[in-house]
């Protein structure tokens, strides 16, 4: 949850950056573990599904709460928010493909792992671009928020496996 400083929410942009950093760490861990763990124990599937759920929850919190509030307070950010929502749709599509590949890869061949690796590499690159753009374009507006937002839990906190 956001901290308070004299009745004002402090450092929402910092909390957003921390959430993004945690998601970067999670995808990096999954990418590093490909091929080094036995797939028959469903470790890959479990980690992929956990990561996909965390990223999806983060983006749903942004789409359903954070962006709506930002647009009410800062209608000038409409084009930026539209770009971010578009990114979320693209990322969601890739996440669906990762889930599908992870499900099929359990106990499968090295080529299945390579396919997942390629998808994760692409996803990581898109996430990096998206996170950087988001932090650069909305940080000031986030920090101007005057109360603890109801969307903070979904955007800033998620379970980590």
PDB file of C-alpha atoms in Angstrom:
ATOM      1  CA  UNK A   1       0.000   0.000   0.000  1.00  0.00           C
ATOM      2  CA  UNK A   2       1.130   3.519  -0.583  1.00  0.00           C
ATOM      3  CA  UNK A   3       2.733   5.365   2.285  1.00  0.00           C
ATOM      4  CA  UNK A   4       1.378   8.642   3.591  1.00  0.00           C
ATOM      5  CA  UNK A   5       3.350  11.840   4.040  1.00  0.00           C
ATOM      6  CA  UNK A   6       1.302  14.622   5.580  1.00  0.00           C
ATOM      7  CA  UNK A   7      -1.962  13.204   4.204  1.00  0.00           C
ATOM      8  CA  UNK A   8      -0.598  12.842   0.681  1.00  0.00           C
ATOM      9  CA  UNK A   9       0.327   9.635  -1.076  1.00  0.00           C
ATOM     10  CA  UNK A  10       4.084   9.495  -1.511  1.00  0.00           C
ATOM     11  CA  UNK A  11       6.106   7.836  -4.244  1.00  0.00           C
ATOM     12  CA  UNK A  12       3.512   5.904  -6.225  1.00  0.00           C
ATOM     13  CA  UNK A  13       5.913   6.101  -9.152  1.00  0.00           C
ATOM     14  CA  UNK A  14       8.582   4.444  -7.001  1.00  0.00           C
ATOM     15  CA  UNK A  15       6.171   1.658  -6.048  1.00  0.00           C
ATOM     16  CA  UNK A  16       5.295   1.161  -9.719  1.00  0.00           C
ATOM     17  CA  UNK A  17       8.994   0.900 -10.585  1.00  0.00           C
ATOM     18  CA  UNK A  18       9.478  -1.657  -7.783  1.00  0.00           C
ATOM     19  CA  UNK A  19       6.573  -3.765  -9.086  1.00  0.00           C
ATOM     20  CA  UNK A  20       8.081  -3.644 -12.566  1.00  0.00           C
ATOM     21  CA  UNK A  21      11.467  -4.669 -11.173  1.00  0.00           C
ATOM     22  CA  UNK A  22       9.909  -7.691  -9.463  1.00  0.00           C
ATOM     23  CA  UNK A  23       8.227  -8.744 -12.718  1.00  0.00           C
ATOM     24  CA  UNK A  24      11.558  -8.361 -14.531  1.00  0.00           C
ATOM     25  CA  UNK A  25      13.196 -10.590 -11.904  1.00  0.00           C
ATOM     26  CA  UNK A  26      10.519 -13.235 -12.251  1.00  0.00           C
ATOM     27  CA  UNK A  27      10.782 -13.515 -16.028  1.00  0.00           C
ATOM     28  CA  UNK A  28      14.567 -13.532 -15.795  1.00  0.00           C
ATOM     29  CA  UNK A  29      14.453 -16.419 -13.300  1.00  0.00           C
ATOM     30  CA  UNK A  30      12.159 -18.423 -15.578  1.00  0.00           C
ATOM     31  CA  UNK A  31      14.350 -17.775 -18.615  1.00  0.00           C
ATOM     32  CA  UNK A  32      17.496 -18.824 -16.712  1.00  0.00           C
ATOM     33  CA  UNK A  33      15.902 -22.039 -15.478  1.00  0.00           C
ATOM     34  CA  UNK A  34      14.854 -23.289 -18.916  1.00  0.00           C
ATOM     35  CA  UNK A  35      16.599 -26.575 -19.638  1.00  0.00           C
ATOM     36  CA  UNK A  36      18.185 -26.766 -16.193  1.00  0.00           C
ATOM     37  CA  UNK A  37      15.197 -28.295 -14.415  1.00  0.00           C
ATOM     38  CA  UNK A  38      13.275 -31.475 -14.994  1.00  0.00           C
ATOM     39  CA  UNK A  39      10.027 -30.655 -16.711  1.00  0.00           C
ATOM     40  CA  UNK A  40       8.303 -33.837 -15.532  1.00  0.00           C
ATOM     41  CA  UNK A  41       7.764 -32.231 -12.117  1.00  0.00           C
ATOM     42  CA  UNK A  42       5.797 -29.361 -13.700  1.00  0.00           C
ATOM     43  CA  UNK A  43       8.200 -26.752 -12.325  1.00  0.00           C
ATOM     44  CA  UNK A  44       8.210 -24.819 -15.588  1.00  0.00           C
ATOM     45  CA  UNK A  45       4.442 -24.860 -15.865  1.00  0.00           C
ATOM     46  CA  UNK A  46       4.020 -23.757 -12.244  1.00  0.00           C
ATOM     47  CA  UNK A  47       6.502 -20.892 -12.583  1.00  0.00           C
ATOM     48  CA  UNK A  48       5.116 -19.753 -15.927  1.00  0.00           C
ATOM     49  CA  UNK A  49       1.541 -19.790 -14.654  1.00  0.00           C
ATOM     50  CA  UNK A  50       2.531 -17.910 -11.502  1.00  0.00           C
ATOM     51  CA  UNK A  51       4.398 -15.281 -13.499  1.00  0.00           C
ATOM     52  CA  UNK A  52       1.571 -14.973 -16.035  1.00  0.00           C
ATOM     53  CA  UNK A  53      -0.940 -14.497 -13.195  1.00  0.00           C
ATOM     54  CA  UNK A  54       1.221 -11.827 -11.543  1.00  0.00           C
ATOM     55  CA  UNK A  55       1.712  -9.859 -14.751  1.00  0.00           C
ATOM     56  CA  UNK A  56      -1.955 -10.191 -15.690  1.00  0.00           C
ATOM     57  CA  UNK A  57      -3.077  -8.992 -12.245  1.00  0.00           C
ATOM     58  CA  UNK A  58      -0.686  -6.044 -12.447  1.00  0.00           C
ATOM     59  CA  UNK A  59      -2.018  -4.982 -15.858  1.00  0.00           C
ATOM     60  CA  UNK A  60      -5.671  -5.513 -14.873  1.00  0.00           C
ATOM     61  CA  UNK A  61      -5.132  -3.277 -11.864  1.00  0.00           C
ATOM     62  CA  UNK A  62      -3.703  -0.621 -14.135  1.00  0.00           C
ATOM     63  CA  UNK A  63      -6.455  -0.973 -16.746  1.00  0.00           C
ATOM     64  CA  UNK A  64      -9.349  -1.188 -14.288  1.00  0.00           C
ATOM     65  CA  UNK A  65      -8.179   1.301 -11.670  1.00  0.00           C
ATOM     66  CA  UNK A  66      -4.999   3.262 -12.140  1.00  0.00           C
ATOM     67  CA  UNK A  67      -5.614   4.408 -15.708  1.00  0.00           C
ATOM     68  CA  UNK A  68      -9.254   5.358 -15.063  1.00  0.00           C
ATOM     69  CA  UNK A  69      -8.232   7.537 -12.165  1.00  0.00           C
ATOM     70  CA  UNK A  70      -5.340   9.082 -14.068  1.00  0.00           C
ATOM     71  CA  UNK A  71      -7.639   9.984 -16.949  1.00  0.00           C
ATOM     72  CA  UNK A  72     -10.150  11.630 -14.602  1.00  0.00           C
ATOM     73  CA  UNK A  73      -7.363  13.739 -13.112  1.00  0.00           C
ATOM     74  CA  UNK A  74      -5.246  14.136 -16.252  1.00  0.00           C
ATOM     75  CA  UNK A  75      -7.273  13.858 -19.480  1.00  0.00           C
ATOM     76  CA  UNK A  76      -4.170  15.044 -21.337  1.00  0.00           C
ATOM     77  CA  UNK A  77      -2.744  11.527 -20.770  1.00  0.00           C
ATOM     78  CA  UNK A  78      -5.425   9.869 -22.940  1.00  0.00           C
ATOM     79  CA  UNK A  79      -3.047   9.038 -25.809  1.00  0.00           C
ATOM     80  CA  UNK A  80      -0.419   7.684 -23.398  1.00  0.00           C
ATOM     81  CA  UNK A  81      -2.966   5.513 -21.607  1.00  0.00           C
ATOM     82  CA  UNK A  82      -4.290   4.234 -24.943  1.00  0.00           C
ATOM     83  CA  UNK A  83      -0.738   3.187 -25.890  1.00  0.00           C
ATOM     84  CA  UNK A  84      -0.275   1.422 -22.548  1.00  0.00           C
ATOM     85  CA  UNK A  85      -3.608  -0.428 -22.842  1.00  0.00           C
ATOM     86  CA  UNK A  86      -2.634  -1.496 -26.358  1.00  0.00           C
ATOM     87  CA  UNK A  87       0.646  -2.855 -24.974  1.00  0.00           C
ATOM     88  CA  UNK A  88      -1.302  -4.771 -22.324  1.00  0.00           C
ATOM     89  CA  UNK A  89      -3.374  -6.480 -25.026  1.00  0.00           C
ATOM     90  CA  UNK A  90      -0.233  -7.461 -26.939  1.00  0.00           C
ATOM     91  CA  UNK A  91       1.430  -8.758 -23.771  1.00  0.00           C
ATOM     92  CA  UNK A  92      -1.712 -10.716 -22.877  1.00  0.00           C
ATOM     93  CA  UNK A  93      -1.576 -12.438 -26.254  1.00  0.00           C
ATOM     94  CA  UNK A  94       2.052 -13.431 -25.699  1.00  0.00           C
ATOM     95  CA  UNK A  95       1.218 -14.668 -22.188  1.00  0.00           C
ATOM     96  CA  UNK A  96      -1.455 -16.936 -23.666  1.00  0.00           C
ATOM     97  CA  UNK A  97       1.124 -18.382 -26.038  1.00  0.00           C
ATOM     98  CA  UNK A  98       3.639 -18.878 -23.181  1.00  0.00           C
ATOM     99  CA  UNK A  99       1.011 -20.715 -21.101  1.00  0.00           C
ATOM    100  CA  UNK A 100       0.148 -22.943 -24.039  1.00  0.00           C
ATOM    101  CA  UNK A 101       3.794 -23.733 -24.768  1.00  0.00           C
ATOM    102  CA  UNK A 102       4.604 -24.384 -21.107  1.00  0.00           C
ATOM    103  CA  UNK A 103       1.687 -26.767 -20.824  1.00  0.00           C
ATOM    104  CA  UNK A 104       2.834 -28.702 -23.889  1.00  0.00           C
ATOM    105  CA  UNK A 105       6.507 -28.640 -22.874  1.00  0.00           C
ATOM    106  CA  UNK A 106       6.113 -30.562 -19.607  1.00  0.00           C
ATOM    107  CA  UNK A 107       8.086 -33.758 -20.207  1.00  0.00           C
ATOM    108  CA  UNK A 108       8.716 -32.779 -23.815  1.00  0.00           C
ATOM    109  CA  UNK A 109      11.726 -32.167 -26.049  1.00  0.00           C
ATOM    110  CA  UNK A 110      14.392 -29.493 -26.114  1.00  0.00           C
ATOM    111  CA  UNK A 111      12.695 -27.884 -29.134  1.00  0.00           C
ATOM    112  CA  UNK A 112       9.669 -27.131 -26.933  1.00  0.00           C
ATOM    113  CA  UNK A 113      11.967 -25.415 -24.443  1.00  0.00           C
ATOM    114  CA  UNK A 114      13.558 -23.425 -27.250  1.00  0.00           C
ATOM    115  CA  UNK A 115      10.118 -22.233 -28.385  1.00  0.00           C
ATOM    116  CA  UNK A 116       9.271 -21.109 -24.854  1.00  0.00           C
ATOM    117  CA  UNK A 117      12.654 -19.430 -24.589  1.00  0.00           C
ATOM    118  CA  UNK A 118      11.999 -17.442 -27.763  1.00  0.00           C
ATOM    119  CA  UNK A 119       8.562 -16.363 -26.524  1.00  0.00           C
ATOM    120  CA  UNK A 120       9.988 -15.352 -23.155  1.00  0.00           C
ATOM    121  CA  UNK A 121      12.795 -13.399 -24.828  1.00  0.00           C
ATOM    122  CA  UNK A 122      10.250 -11.505 -26.915  1.00  0.00           C
ATOM    123  CA  UNK A 123       8.012 -10.971 -23.904  1.00  0.00           C
ATOM    124  CA  UNK A 124      10.921  -9.673 -21.812  1.00  0.00           C
ATOM    125  CA  UNK A 125      11.864  -7.183 -24.540  1.00  0.00           C
ATOM    126  CA  UNK A 126       8.297  -5.906 -24.881  1.00  0.00           C
ATOM    127  CA  UNK A 127       7.893  -5.719 -21.100  1.00  0.00           C
ATOM    128  CA  UNK A 128      11.087  -3.677 -20.803  1.00  0.00           C
ATOM    129  CA  UNK A 129       9.973  -1.213 -23.448  1.00  0.00           C
ATOM    130  CA  UNK A 130       6.494  -0.993 -21.934  1.00  0.00           C
ATOM    131  CA  UNK A 131       7.686  -0.543 -18.345  1.00  0.00           C
ATOM    132  CA  UNK A 132      10.210   2.131 -19.319  1.00  0.00           C
ATOM    133  CA  UNK A 133       7.607   4.047 -21.326  1.00  0.00           C
ATOM    134  CA  UNK A 134       5.013   3.760 -18.571  1.00  0.00           C
ATOM    135  CA  UNK A 135       7.368   4.941 -15.838  1.00  0.00           C
ATOM    136  CA  UNK A 136       8.615   7.845 -17.955  1.00  0.00           C
ATOM    137  CA  UNK A 137       5.184   9.066 -19.061  1.00  0.00           C
ATOM    138  CA  UNK A 138       2.946   8.746 -15.987  1.00  0.00           C
ATOM    139  CA  UNK A 139       5.242   8.985 -12.947  1.00  0.00           C
ATOM    140  CA  UNK A 140       4.615  12.673 -12.347  1.00  0.00           C
ATOM    141  CA  UNK A 141       0.842  12.209 -12.561  1.00  0.00           C
ATOM    142  CA  UNK A 142       0.980   9.246 -10.156  1.00  0.00           C
ATOM    143  CA  UNK A 143       2.935  11.200  -7.600  1.00  0.00           C
ATOM    144  CA  UNK A 144       0.391  14.035  -7.744  1.00  0.00           C
ATOM    145  CA  UNK A 145      -2.361  11.687  -6.505  1.00  0.00           C
ATOM    146  CA  UNK A 146      -3.761  13.003  -3.234  1.00  0.00           C
ATOM    147  CA  UNK A 147      -5.148   9.853  -1.591  1.00  0.00           C
ATOM    148  CA  UNK A 148      -4.356   6.165  -1.228  1.00  0.00           C
ATOM    149  CA  UNK A 149      -5.769   4.594  -4.386  1.00  0.00           C
ATOM    150  CA  UNK A 150      -8.078   1.585  -4.277  1.00  0.00           C
ATOM    151  CA  UNK A 151      -6.188  -0.032  -7.165  1.00  0.00           C
ATOM    152  CA  UNK A 152      -2.794  -0.074  -5.404  1.00  0.00           C
ATOM    153  CA  UNK A 153      -2.990  -3.685  -4.205  1.00  0.00           C
ATOM    154  CA  UNK A 154      -3.416  -5.150  -7.686  1.00  0.00           C
ATOM    155  CA  UNK A 155      -0.803  -2.935  -9.286  1.00  0.00           C
ATOM    156  CA  UNK A 156       1.930  -2.933  -6.644  1.00  0.00           C
ATOM    157  CA  UNK A 157       1.607  -6.278  -4.841  1.00  0.00           C
ATOM    158  CA  UNK A 158       1.283  -9.760  -6.203  1.00  0.00           C
ATOM    159  CA  UNK A 159       2.244 -13.217  -5.041  1.00  0.00           C
ATOM    160  CA  UNK A 160       5.724 -14.348  -5.927  1.00  0.00           C
ATOM    161  CA  UNK A 161       6.571 -18.018  -6.345  1.00  0.00           C
TER     162      UNK A 161
END
